[in-house]
């Protein structure tokens, strides 16, 4: 996720744009840039690293004159975070400049077409194809050039463009990526969200999917994707600046929980080509499994919990033995790995010291390493042999939510991909499972919508001295994550336990008023889970059942229920965890905890 902002008016554009970027920094902060038209020329400055580097380069924008411009703060998806890959990108003749948030999924074929036509590329980004298409289609009409350009783009874009032949007009366009128009007095704006504008104007226009806008200081013309003029209502923002940064949510964690359907979709869509799974956007060789006899997955914290879910999925489908290790243990137990082992490391930040060390241990022992990470250009993404990005966008809250669910989503894709490569499933089964994966984003949204009772449940149980999460198979893997979420933001002790294991000792802790959260979303094991629920009920426990809409027979065994929409059982982990994240969030809210920055924790543990 990146942040874009544009300004046209009578004031010093660069200063206003820089201020807007600062408010968008939470959306991406690995590089930034600005382009302003002055004396009919485009003046552009870019800087890798945080926005403060751009501020230093431009004296907070004061060194760039002009009253119309665009700016961008980047969360890298294609190409490392450096000056060359930072936006804006300009055409070879310096006539056009563009800023973009989203992913142009067909950029490779567009880039080939443009290279064949002699265009020179100066970056590794997908975005750069936009500015060369504009140049290719430009015949003195900016609007026509833009319409032809966006008609060629597949994927998602919120983009802003300036042209030096039009020193009073900028264009903005949107598809599957947020963009709003800001309405000022003798000045107008576009931005990724209200955060960048709300200090300048509270009057905004939410344009619709496929719309594009022609913006000058006194006029805003909006067109549908067919080029027909349309009218979109002006809205008054009631949020303050701080609230706006969180999209109107009280905490980043809640915002990121609610973003998950979109984040999961971002992790899936670029990997599905004609119904089949393809990792061509990653550098995975087609013979990845050549000579591989087993897989070892290693990670920390929530990433480790994602690995636990991945073990069940890969072994079930691909029939390849999978070990899962805490990275902090892996590196010190002299793991038995060699070139016949595929090591997978998982990390949201890509900077976790224990995971980096485990990766190095694996490579020293001759293993190939595949990384599943969120941050492009992170240490792990550079050290691994192959990288699959989760494309969750920046995750600000310390407690991961979309970071975890997109990791599990990638593992769902990978399990089907490996199963087909390993000839354990036929093409028809692969197509069916792939279509099940494509349903996950809407199932994730349904998991949110199905459970308006969660704040009430959190209030009912927020004083528990400790909780148990029990489940079987992938439900157990989700218990691990649900338990950690509760612990790390509400400070209530909890334990995740394989439901069948409880009776081997720990059930001694179960007594009156102990809350047991029972995950029962695996039909095949439902009767076993019911027995486990009866075991703890018999010892006085209260039971919060997490069940699918299908497993209603369990309801009489429970005190309260959380519903999970029915999907492919093996891929349930992505969806099941979301109500548990919400439960932990609202319990912590009742307990007055610092939800986005819990005590003792860091977003990325870069020390041992
Ligand atoms: C999860 O909510 C925690 N913040 C923590 O367990 C985290 O998952 C762990 O430190 C691993 O971080 P990484 O994914 O960035 O490597």
XYZ file of N, CA and C and ligand atoms in Angstrom, residues 300-304 346-352 355 380 397-401 407 481 484-485 488 601-605, ligand 1:
103
model
N 8.896 -17.196 13.758
C 8.680 -16.796 15.165
C 7.247 -16.315 15.338
N 6.766 -16.405 16.556
C 5.488 -15.799 16.929
C 4.347 -16.189 16.011
N 3.633 -15.189 15.563
C 2.450 -15.446 14.709
C 2.860 -16.098 13.404
N 4.050 -15.742 12.913
C 4.525 -16.362 11.663
C 4.725 -17.855 11.887
N 5.151 -18.227 13.077
C 5.289 -19.654 13.416
C 3.915 -20.311 13.440
N 9.192 -17.683 7.290
C 8.028 -16.786 7.206
C 8.273 -15.603 8.142
N 8.038 -14.406 7.634
C 8.258 -13.216 8.461
C 7.518 -12.016 7.887
N 6.702 -11.357 8.679
C 6.003 -10.148 8.211
C 7.020 -9.052 7.937
N 7.868 -8.777 8.913
C 8.815 -7.656 8.802
C 10.003 -7.982 7.909
N 10.358 -9.279 7.871
C 11.572 -9.654 7.139
C 12.842 -9.246 7.846
N 12.715 -8.849 9.118
C 13.894 -8.356 9.872
C 14.094 -9.088 11.193
N 13.312 -10.110 11.484
C 13.382 -10.810 12.770
C 14.703 -11.553 12.908
N 14.826 -15.381 12.934
C 14.452 -15.983 11.644
C 15.568 -15.803 10.623
N 15.420 -10.467 5.016
C 15.085 -11.851 4.654
C 14.785 -11.963 3.164
N 0.079 -1.764 13.682
C -0.146 -2.306 15.031
C 0.900 -3.377 15.320
N 1.385 -3.396 16.559
C 2.409 -4.387 16.929
C 1.850 -5.799 16.791
N 0.630 -5.996 17.194
C 0.020 -7.330 17.109
C -0.420 -7.559 15.667
N 0.168 -8.555 15.053
C -0.123 -8.765 13.636
C -1.520 -9.353 13.433
N -2.174 -8.926 12.368
C -3.475 -9.490 11.986
C -3.415 -9.824 10.488
N -0.068 -14.457 5.342
C 0.926 -15.546 5.352
C 0.213 -16.894 5.151
N -2.676 -18.980 17.448
C -2.687 -17.551 17.104
C -3.734 -16.796 17.908
N -2.336 -16.192 21.345
C -1.282 -15.163 21.385
C -1.888 -13.770 21.258
N -2.856 -13.611 20.377
C -3.500 -12.295 20.219
C -4.056 -11.815 21.558
N -1.137 -10.920 24.040
C -0.224 -9.796 23.767
C -0.920 -8.441 23.789
N 6.483 -5.092 24.050
C 6.566 -5.675 22.702
C 7.135 -4.686 21.694
N 7.667 -5.233 20.585
C 8.125 -4.402 19.457
C 7.518 -4.988 18.200
N 7.354 -4.163 17.183
C 6.747 -4.646 15.936
C 7.667 -5.645 15.246
N 8.968 -5.375 15.329
C 9.891 -6.318 14.713
C 11.020 -6.579 15.710
N 11.210 -7.857 16.068
C 12.211 -8.198 17.088
C 13.547 -8.441 16.398
C 2.579 -11.146 16.523
O 1.396 -10.423 16.865
C 3.791 -10.585 17.227
N 3.931 -9.198 16.922
C 5.038 -11.416 17.007
O 4.774 -12.720 17.490
C 5.525 -11.550 15.549
O 4.639 -12.386 14.824
C 6.911 -12.214 15.572
O 7.791 -11.377 16.279
C 7.463 -12.477 14.169
O 7.592 -11.262 13.492
P 7.869 -11.307 11.911
O 6.680 -11.970 11.280
O 8.011 -9.877 11.493
O 9.114 -12.115 11.681
